[in-house]
mmCIF file of C-alpha atoms in Angstrom:
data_model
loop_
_atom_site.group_PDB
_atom_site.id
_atom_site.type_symbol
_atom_site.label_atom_id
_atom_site.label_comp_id
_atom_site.label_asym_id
_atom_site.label_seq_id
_atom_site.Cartn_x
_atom_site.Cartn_y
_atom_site.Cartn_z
ATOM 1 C CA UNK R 1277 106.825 -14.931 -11.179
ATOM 2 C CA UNK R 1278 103.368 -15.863 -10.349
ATOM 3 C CA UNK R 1279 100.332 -13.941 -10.666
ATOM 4 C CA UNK R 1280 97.356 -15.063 -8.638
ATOM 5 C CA UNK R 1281 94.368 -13.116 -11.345
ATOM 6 C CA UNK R 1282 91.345 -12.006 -9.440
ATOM 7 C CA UNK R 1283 88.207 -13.449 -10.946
ATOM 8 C CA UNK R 1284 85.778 -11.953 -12.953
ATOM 9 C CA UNK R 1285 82.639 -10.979 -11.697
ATOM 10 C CA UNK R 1286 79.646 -11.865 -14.794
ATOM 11 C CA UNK R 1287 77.240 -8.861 -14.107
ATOM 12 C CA UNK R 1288 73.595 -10.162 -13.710
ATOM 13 C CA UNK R 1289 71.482 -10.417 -16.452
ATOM 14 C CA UNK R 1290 69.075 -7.297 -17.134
ATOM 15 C CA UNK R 1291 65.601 -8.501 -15.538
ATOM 16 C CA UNK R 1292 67.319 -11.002 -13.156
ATOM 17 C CA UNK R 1293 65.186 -12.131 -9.676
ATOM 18 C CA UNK R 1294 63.506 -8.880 -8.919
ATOM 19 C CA UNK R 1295 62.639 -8.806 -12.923
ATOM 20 C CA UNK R 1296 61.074 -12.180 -12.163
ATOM 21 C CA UNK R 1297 59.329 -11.012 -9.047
ATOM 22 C CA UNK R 1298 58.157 -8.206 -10.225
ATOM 23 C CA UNK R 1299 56.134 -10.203 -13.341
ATOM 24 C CA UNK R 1300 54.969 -12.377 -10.908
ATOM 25 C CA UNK R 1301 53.332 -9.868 -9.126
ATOM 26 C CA UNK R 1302 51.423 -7.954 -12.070
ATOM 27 C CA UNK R 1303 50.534 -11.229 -12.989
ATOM 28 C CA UNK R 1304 49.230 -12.295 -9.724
ATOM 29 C CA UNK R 1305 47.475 -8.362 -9.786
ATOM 30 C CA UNK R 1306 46.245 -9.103 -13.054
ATOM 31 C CA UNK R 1307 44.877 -12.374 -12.522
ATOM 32 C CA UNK R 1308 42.621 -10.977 -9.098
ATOM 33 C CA UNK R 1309 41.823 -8.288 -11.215
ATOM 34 C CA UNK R 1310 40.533 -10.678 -13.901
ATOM 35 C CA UNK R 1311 38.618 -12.479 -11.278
ATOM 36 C CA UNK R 1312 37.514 -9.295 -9.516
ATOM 37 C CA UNK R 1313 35.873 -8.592 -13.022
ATOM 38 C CA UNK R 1314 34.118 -11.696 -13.494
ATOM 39 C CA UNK R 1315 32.524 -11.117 -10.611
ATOM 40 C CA UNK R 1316 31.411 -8.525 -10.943
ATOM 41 C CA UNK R 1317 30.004 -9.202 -14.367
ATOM 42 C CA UNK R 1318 28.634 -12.205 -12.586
ATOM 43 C CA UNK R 1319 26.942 -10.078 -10.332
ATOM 44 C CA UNK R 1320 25.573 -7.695 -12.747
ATOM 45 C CA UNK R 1321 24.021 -10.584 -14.478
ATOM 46 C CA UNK R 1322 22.438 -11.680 -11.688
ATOM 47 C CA UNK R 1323 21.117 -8.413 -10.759
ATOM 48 C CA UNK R 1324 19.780 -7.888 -14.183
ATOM 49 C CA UNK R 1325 18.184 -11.154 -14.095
ATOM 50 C CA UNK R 1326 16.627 -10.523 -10.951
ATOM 51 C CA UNK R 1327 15.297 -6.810 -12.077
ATOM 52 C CA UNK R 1328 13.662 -8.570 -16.126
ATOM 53 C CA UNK R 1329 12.460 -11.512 -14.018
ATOM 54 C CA UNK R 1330 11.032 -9.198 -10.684
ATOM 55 C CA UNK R 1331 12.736 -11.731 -8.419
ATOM 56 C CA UNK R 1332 10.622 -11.138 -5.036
ATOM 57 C CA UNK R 1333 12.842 -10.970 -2.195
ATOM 58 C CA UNK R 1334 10.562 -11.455 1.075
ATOM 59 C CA UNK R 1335 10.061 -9.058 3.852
ATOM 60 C CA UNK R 1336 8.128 -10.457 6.196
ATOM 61 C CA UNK R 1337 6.854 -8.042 9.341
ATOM 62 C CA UNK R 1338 5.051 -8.702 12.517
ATOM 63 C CA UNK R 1339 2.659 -5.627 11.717
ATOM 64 C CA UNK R 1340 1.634 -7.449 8.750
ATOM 65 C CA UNK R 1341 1.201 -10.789 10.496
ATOM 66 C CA UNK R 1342 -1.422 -9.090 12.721
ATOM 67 C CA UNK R 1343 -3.299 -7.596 9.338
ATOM 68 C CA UNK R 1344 -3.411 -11.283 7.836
ATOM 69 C CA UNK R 1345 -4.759 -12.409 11.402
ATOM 70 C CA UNK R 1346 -7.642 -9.394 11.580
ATOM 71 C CA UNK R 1347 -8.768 -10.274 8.083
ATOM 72 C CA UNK R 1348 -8.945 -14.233 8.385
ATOM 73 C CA UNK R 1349 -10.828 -13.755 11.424
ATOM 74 C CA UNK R 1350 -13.637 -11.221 9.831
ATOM 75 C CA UNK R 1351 -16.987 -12.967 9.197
ATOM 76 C CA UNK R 1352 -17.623 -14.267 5.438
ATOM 77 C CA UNK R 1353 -14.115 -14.200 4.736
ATOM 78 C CA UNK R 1354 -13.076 -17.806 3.230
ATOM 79 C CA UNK R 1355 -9.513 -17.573 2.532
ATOM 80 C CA UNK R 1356 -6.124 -15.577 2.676
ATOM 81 C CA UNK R 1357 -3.217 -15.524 0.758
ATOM 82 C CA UNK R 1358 -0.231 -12.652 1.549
ATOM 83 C CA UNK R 1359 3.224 -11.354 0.207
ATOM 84 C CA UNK R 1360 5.365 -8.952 1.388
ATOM 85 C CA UNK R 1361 8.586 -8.119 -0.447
ATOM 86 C CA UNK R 1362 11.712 -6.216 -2.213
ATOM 87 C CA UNK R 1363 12.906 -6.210 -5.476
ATOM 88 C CA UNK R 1364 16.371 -5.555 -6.872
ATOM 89 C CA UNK R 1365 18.202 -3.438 -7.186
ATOM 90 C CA UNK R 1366 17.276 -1.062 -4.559
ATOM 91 C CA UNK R 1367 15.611 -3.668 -1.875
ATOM 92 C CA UNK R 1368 13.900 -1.380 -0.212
ATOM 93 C CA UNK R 1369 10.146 0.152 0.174
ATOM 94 C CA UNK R 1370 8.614 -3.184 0.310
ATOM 95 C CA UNK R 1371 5.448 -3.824 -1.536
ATOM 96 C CA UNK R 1372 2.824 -5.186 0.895
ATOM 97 C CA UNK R 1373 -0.321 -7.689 -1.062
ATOM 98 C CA UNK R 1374 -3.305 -9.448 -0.263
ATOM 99 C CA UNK R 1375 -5.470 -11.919 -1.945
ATOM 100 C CA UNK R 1376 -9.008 -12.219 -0.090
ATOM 101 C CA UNK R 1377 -11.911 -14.812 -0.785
ATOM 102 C CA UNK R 1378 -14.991 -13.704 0.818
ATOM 103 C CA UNK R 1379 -18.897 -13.874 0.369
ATOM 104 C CA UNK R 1380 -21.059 -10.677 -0.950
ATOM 105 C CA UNK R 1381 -22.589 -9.839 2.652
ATOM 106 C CA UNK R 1382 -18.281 -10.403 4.452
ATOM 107 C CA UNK R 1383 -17.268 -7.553 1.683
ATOM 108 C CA UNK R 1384 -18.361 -4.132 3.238
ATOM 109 C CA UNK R 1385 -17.130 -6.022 6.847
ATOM 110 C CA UNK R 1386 -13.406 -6.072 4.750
ATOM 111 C CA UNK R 1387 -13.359 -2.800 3.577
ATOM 112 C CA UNK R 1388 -14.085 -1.304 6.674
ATOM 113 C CA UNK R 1389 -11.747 -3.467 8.828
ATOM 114 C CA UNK R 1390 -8.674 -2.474 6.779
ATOM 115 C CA UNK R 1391 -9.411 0.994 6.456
ATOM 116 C CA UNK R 1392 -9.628 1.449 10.338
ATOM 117 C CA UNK R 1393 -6.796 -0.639 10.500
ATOM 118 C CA UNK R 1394 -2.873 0.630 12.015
ATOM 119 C CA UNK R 1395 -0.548 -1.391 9.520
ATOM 120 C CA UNK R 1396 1.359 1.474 8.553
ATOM 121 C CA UNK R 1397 1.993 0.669 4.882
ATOM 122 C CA UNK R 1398 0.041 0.473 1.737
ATOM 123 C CA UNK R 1399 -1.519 -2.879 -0.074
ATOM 124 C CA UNK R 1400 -1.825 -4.101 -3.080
ATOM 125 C CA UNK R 1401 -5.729 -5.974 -2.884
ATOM 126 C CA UNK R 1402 -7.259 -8.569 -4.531
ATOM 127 C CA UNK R 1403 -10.213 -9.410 -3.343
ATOM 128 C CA UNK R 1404 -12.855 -12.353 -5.375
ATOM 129 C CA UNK R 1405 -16.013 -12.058 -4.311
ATOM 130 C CA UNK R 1406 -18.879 -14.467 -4.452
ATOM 131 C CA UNK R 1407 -22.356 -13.739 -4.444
ATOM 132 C CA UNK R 1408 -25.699 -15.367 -3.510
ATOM 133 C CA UNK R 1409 -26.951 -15.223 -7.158
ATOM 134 C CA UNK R 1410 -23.490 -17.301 -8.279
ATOM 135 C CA UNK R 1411 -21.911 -14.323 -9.806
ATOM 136 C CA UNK R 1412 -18.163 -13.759 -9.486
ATOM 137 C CA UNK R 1413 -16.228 -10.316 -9.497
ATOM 138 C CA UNK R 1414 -12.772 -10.100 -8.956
ATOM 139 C CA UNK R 1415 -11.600 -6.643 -7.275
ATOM 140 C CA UNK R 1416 -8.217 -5.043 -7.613
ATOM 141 C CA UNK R 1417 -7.420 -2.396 -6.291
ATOM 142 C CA UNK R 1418 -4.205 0.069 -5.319
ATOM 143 C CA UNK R 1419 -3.772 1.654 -2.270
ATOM 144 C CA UNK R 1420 -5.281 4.423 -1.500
ATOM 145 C CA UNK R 1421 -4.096 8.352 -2.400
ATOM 146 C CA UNK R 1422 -1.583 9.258 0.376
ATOM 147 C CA UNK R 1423 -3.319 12.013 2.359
ATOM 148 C CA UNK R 1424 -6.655 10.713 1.941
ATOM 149 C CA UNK R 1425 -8.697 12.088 5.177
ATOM 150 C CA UNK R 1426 -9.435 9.472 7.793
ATOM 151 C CA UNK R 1427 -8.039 6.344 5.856
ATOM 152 C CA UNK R 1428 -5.754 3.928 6.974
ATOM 153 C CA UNK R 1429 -2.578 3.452 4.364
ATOM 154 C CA UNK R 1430 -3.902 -0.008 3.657
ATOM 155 C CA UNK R 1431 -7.377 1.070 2.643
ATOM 156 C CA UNK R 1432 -8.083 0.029 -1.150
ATOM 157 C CA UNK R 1433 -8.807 2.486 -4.101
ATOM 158 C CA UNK R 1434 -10.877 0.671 -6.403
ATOM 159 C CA UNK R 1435 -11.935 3.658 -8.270
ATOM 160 C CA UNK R 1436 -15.623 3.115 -7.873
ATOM 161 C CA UNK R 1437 -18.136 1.613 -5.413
ATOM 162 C CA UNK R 1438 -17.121 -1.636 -5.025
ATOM 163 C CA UNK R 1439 -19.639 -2.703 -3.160
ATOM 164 C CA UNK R 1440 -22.930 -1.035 -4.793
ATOM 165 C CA UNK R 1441 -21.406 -2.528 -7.925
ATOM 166 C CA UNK R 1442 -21.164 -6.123 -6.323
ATOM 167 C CA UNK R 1443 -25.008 -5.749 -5.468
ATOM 168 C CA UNK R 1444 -25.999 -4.383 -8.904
ATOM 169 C CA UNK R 1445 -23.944 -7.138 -10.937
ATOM 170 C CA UNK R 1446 -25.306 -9.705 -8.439
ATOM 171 C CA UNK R 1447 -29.182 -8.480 -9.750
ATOM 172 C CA UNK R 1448 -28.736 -7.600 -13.012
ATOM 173 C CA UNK R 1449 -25.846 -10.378 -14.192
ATOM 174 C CA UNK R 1450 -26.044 -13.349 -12.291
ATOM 175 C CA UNK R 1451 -23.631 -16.347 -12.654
ATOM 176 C CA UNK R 1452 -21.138 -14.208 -14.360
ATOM 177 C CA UNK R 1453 -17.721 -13.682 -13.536
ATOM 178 C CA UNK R 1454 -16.387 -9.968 -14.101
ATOM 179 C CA UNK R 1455 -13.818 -8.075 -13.194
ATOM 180 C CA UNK R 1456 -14.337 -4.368 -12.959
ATOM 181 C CA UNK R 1457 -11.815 -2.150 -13.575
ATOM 182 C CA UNK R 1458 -10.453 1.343 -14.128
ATOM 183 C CA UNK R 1459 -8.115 1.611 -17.253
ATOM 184 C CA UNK R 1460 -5.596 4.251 -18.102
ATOM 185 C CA UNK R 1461 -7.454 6.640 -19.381
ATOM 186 C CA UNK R 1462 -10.157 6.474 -16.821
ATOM 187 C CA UNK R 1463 -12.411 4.795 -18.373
ATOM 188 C CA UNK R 1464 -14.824 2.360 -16.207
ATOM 189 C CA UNK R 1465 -14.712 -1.043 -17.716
ATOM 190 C CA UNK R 1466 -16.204 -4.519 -16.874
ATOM 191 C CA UNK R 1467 -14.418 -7.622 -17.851
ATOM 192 C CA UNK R 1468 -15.069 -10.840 -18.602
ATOM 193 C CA UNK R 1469 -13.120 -13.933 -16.548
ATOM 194 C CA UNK R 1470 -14.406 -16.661 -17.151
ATOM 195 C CA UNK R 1471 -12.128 -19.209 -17.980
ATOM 196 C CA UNK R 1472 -14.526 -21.471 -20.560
ATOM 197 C CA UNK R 1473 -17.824 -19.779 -20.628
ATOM 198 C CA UNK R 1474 -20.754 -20.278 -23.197
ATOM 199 C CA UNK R 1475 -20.063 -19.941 -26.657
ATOM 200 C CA UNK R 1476 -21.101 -16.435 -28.104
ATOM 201 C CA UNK R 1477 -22.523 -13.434 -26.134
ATOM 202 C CA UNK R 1478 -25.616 -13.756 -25.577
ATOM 203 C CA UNK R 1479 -25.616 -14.256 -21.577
ATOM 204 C CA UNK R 1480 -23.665 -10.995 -21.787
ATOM 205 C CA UNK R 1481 -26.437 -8.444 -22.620
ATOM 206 C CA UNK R 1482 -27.354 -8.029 -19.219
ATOM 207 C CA UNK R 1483 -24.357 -6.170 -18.857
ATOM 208 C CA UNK R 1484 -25.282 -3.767 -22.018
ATOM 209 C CA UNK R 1485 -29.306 -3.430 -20.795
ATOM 210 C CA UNK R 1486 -28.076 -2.537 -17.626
ATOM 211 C CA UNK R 1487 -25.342 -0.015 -17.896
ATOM 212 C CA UNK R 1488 -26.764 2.567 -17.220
ATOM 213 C CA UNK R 1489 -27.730 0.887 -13.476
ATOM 214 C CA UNK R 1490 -24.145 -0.507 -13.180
ATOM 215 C CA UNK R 1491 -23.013 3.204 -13.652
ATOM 216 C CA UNK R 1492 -24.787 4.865 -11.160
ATOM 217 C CA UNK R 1493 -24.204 1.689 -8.624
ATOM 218 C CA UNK R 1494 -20.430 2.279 -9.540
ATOM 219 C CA UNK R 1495 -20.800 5.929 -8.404
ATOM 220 C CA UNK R 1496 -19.607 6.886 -11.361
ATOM 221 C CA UNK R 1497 -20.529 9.411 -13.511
ATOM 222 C CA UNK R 1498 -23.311 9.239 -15.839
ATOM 223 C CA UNK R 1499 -22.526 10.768 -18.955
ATOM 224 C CA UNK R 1500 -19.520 7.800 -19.204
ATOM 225 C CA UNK R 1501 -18.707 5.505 -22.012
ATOM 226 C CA UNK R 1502 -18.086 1.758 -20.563
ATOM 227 C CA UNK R 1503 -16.782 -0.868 -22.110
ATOM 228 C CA UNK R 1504 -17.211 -4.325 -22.046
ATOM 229 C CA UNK R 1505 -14.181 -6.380 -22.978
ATOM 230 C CA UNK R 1506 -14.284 -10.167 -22.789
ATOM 231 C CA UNK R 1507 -13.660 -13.408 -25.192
ATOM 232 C CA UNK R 1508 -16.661 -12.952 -27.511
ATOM 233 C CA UNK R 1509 -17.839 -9.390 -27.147
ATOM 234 C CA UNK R 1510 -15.720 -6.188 -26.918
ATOM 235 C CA UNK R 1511 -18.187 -2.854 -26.868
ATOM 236 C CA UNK R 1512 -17.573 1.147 -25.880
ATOM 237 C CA UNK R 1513 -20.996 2.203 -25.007
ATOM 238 C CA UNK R 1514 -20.940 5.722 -25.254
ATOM 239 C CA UNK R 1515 -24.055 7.964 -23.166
ATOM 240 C CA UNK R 1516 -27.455 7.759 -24.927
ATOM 241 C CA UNK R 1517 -26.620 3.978 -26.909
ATOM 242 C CA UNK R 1518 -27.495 2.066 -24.343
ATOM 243 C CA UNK R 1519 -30.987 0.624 -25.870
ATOM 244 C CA UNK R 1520 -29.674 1.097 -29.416
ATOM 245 C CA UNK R 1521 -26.582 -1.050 -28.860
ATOM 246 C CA UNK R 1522 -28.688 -3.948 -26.985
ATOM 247 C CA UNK R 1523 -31.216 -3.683 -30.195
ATOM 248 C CA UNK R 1524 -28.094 -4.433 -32.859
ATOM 249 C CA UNK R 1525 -26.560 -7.255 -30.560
ATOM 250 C CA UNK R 1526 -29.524 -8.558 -29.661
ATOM 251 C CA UNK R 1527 -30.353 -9.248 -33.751
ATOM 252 C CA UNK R 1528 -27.149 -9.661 -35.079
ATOM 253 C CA UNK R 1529 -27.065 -12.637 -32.469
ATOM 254 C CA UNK R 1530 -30.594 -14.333 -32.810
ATOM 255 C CA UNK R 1531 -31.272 -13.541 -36.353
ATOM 256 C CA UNK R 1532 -27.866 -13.408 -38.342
ATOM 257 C CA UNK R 1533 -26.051 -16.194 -36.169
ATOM 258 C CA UNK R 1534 -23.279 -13.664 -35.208
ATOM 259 C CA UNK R 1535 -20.996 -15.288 -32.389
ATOM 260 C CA UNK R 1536 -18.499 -12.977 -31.721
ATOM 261 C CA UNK R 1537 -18.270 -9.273 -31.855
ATOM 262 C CA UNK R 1538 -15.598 -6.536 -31.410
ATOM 263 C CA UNK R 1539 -16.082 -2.975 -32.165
ATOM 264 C CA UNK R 1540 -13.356 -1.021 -31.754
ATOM 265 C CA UNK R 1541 -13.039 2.611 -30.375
ATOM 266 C CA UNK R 1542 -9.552 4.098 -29.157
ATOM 267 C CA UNK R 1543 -7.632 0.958 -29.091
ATOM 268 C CA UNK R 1544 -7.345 -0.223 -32.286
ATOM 269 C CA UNK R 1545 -7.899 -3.743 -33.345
ATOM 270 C CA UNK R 1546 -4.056 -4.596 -35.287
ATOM 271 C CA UNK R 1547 -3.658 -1.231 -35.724
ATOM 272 C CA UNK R 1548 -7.013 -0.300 -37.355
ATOM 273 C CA UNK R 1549 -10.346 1.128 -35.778
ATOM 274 C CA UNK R 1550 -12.958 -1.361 -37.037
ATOM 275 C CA UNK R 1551 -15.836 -3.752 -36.214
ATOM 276 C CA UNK R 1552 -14.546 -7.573 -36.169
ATOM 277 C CA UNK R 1553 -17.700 -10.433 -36.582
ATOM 278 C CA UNK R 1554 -17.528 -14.007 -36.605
ATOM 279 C CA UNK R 1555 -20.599 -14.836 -38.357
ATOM 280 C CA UNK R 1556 -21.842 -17.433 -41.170
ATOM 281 C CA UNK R 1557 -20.494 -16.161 -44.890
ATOM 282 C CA UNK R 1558 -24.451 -15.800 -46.079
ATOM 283 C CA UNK R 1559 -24.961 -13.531 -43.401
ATOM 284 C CA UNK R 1560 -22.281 -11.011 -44.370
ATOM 285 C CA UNK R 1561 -24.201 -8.603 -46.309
ATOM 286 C CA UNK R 1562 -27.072 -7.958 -44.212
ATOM 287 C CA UNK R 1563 -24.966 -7.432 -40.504
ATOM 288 C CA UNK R 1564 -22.684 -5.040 -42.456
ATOM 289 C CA UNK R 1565 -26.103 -3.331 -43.623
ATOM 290 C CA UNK R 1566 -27.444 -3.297 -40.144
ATOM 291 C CA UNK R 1567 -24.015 -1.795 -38.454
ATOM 292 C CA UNK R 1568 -24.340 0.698 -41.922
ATOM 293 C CA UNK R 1569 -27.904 1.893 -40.712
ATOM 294 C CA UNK R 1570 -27.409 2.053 -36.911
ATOM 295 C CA UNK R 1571 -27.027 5.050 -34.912
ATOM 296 C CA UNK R 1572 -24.075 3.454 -33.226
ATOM 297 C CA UNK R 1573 -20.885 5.866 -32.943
ATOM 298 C CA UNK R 1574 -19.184 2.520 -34.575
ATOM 299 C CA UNK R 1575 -21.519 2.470 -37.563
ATOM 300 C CA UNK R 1576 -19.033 4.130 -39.706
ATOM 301 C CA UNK R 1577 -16.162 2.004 -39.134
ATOM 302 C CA UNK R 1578 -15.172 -1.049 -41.518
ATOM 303 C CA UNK R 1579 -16.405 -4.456 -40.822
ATOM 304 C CA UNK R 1580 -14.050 -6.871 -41.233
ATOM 305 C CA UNK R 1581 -15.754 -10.722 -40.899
ATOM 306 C CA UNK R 1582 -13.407 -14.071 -39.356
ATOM 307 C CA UNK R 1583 -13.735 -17.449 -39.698
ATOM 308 C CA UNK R 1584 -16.316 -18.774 -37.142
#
C-alpha cells in the first residue's frame, strides 16, 4: 500500500530576512550617525576658526547709518570709514567702530557731536588728526564708562584731553606723528608712528623738553612718569628728570654719535631691565660713563651696546 509522506518543512536559518533587515538598519543608523558626527566636527572647526581668526560677521543698523551721516557732514571732517559687527560664537552684542580723518580746528566739533548724539550703543574710535603745523596724532579711544553723567554711549574715553594735547603737540612737536595712549597700568604714553622717519632721535627731544607741558595739556597729573616709545628712542621719564634726561640725550646724540636708545623700566628689554645703545664701538666707554654719573633713575642699570 501506498503512502503519500508529507514533506519536510527546512526551518529558516537563525538571522534569516528580519536578521538582514535589522543590520541594515543599524547600519543605515550608524552611517547618519557617522555623518551626523562629521558635521558636527565640521562645524566645530569652523566655529573655532572663526573665534582664533575673529571672523566679523556684519550688523549693519539704520541708527548707525544716521551716526556715519552726522559725522561726514561735521565741518573739518575729511573722511569716514565704519564697522558694525558679531563675532562667533555668541553673535550677539555687536561691536560698533569708527575711523575719522579730520583737521585740528573739526576735532572739538567731533567730540561734541557724538557725545550729544542718540545712537544708543557704544564705539570703538579712531580718530587721525592733522594739524596746521604738519603734525599727526592718531587717537583711540574706548567708549566711554557706562553711567557717565550727561554722555551719550558713543562718546569716546581717551583717558586724557585729547584735544589740549592735540594743541600742545601741534606747538611743541611739529611734523611728528604720535599716538598718545593710556597703557595698562595707567601710565600716559606718547608713541611714535611714523612709518620711515629720520634716522636717530634727535627730532624727538621736543617731546622730552616738553613733558612737563604735554602733561598738564593732557590733564593729567603732574607728578607722572611718561614714556616715550618709538623706533629709535624708548624713555620712562619719571617727575623731576625732565631737564636731566634732555641733557644725557641731547650729548650722547651730538657728541658720542649715539643713534638709538632704549632704557628700560618695568617692561623689560628680553627679559632684563637695562639700557640698549646703538652707538660707534670707540664711543662705548665714555656713554656708559655718562649713564654711570647721571642722576637718571636708569643710571644703575646695565648698558648693553648693538650693532649700529
Amino acid at each position: 500500500m501506498s503512502r503519500t509522506l508529507a514533506s519536510e518543512q527546512t526551518p529558516a536559518p537563525a538571522g534569516g530576512h528580519a536578521g538582514r533587515s535589522r543590520r541594515k538598519i543599524a547600519k543605515r543608523v550608524g552611517l547618519s550617525a557617522l555623518v551626523l558626527a562629521v558635521g558636527f566636527m565640521i562645524a566645530a572647526l569652523v566655529m573655532l576658526a572663526w573665534m582664533v581668526n575673529e571672523e566679523h560677521f556684519d550688523r549693519p543698523s539704520q541708527e548707525f547709518e544716521a551716526l556715519e551721516a552726522l559725522v561726514e557732514n561735521l565741518p573739518g571732517v575729511d573722511s569716514v570709514e565704519k564697522e558694525r559687527w558679531v563675532e562667533a560664537p555668541t553673535f550677539s552684542d555687536p561691536t560698533s567702530w569708527m575711523s575719522v580723518r579730520v583737521d585740528e580746528a573739526g576735532l572739538p566739533r567731533l567730540i561734541a557731536a557724538v557725545c550729544a548724539s542718540d545712537y544708543p550703543d557704544a564705539v570703538l574710535w579712531s580718530i587721525r588728526v592733522q594739524t596746521p603745523a604738519g603734525a599727526e596724532l592718531s587717537l583711540h579711544a574706548a567708549p566711554a564708562a557706562s553711567g557717565s553723567e550727561g554722555r551719550a554711549a558713543a562718546c569716546p574715553d581717551f583717558g586724557f584731553d585729547a584735544v589740549g594735547l592735540v594743541d600742545e603737540l601741534d606747538r611743541v612737536a611739529p611734523g611728528l606723528a604720535i599716538q598718545p595712549a593710556i597703557w595698562e597700568d595707567d601710565r600716559f604714553a606718547l608713541v611714535g608712528i611714523e612709518e620711515e622717519g629720520p634716522t636717530g632721535f634727535t627730532h624727538l627731544l621736543p617731546l622730552v623738553e616738553h613733558t612737563d607741558d604735554l602733561l598738564l595739556a593732557a590733564g593729567r597729573d603732574a607728578s607722572e612718569v611718561v614714556e616715550i616709545n618709538t623706533a629709535n628712542l624708548g624713555v620712562v621719564i619719571h617727575p623731576g628728570e625732565r631737564a636731566d634726561y634732555l641733557a644725557v640725550l641731547t650729548e650722547l646724540a651730538e657728541e658720542h654719535s649715539v643713534s638709538s636708545y632704549w632704557a628700560d623700566s618695568g617692561t623689560p628689554i628680553d627679559g632684563i631691565e637695562k639700557v640698549q645703545i646703538a652707538a660707534p664701538n670707540e664711543q662705548h666707554a665714555a656713554i656708559e660713563k655718562i649713564i654711570r654719573s647721571s642722576r637718571l633713575h636708569i643710571a644703575g642699570l646695565p648698558v648693553h651696546f648693538i650693532e649700529q
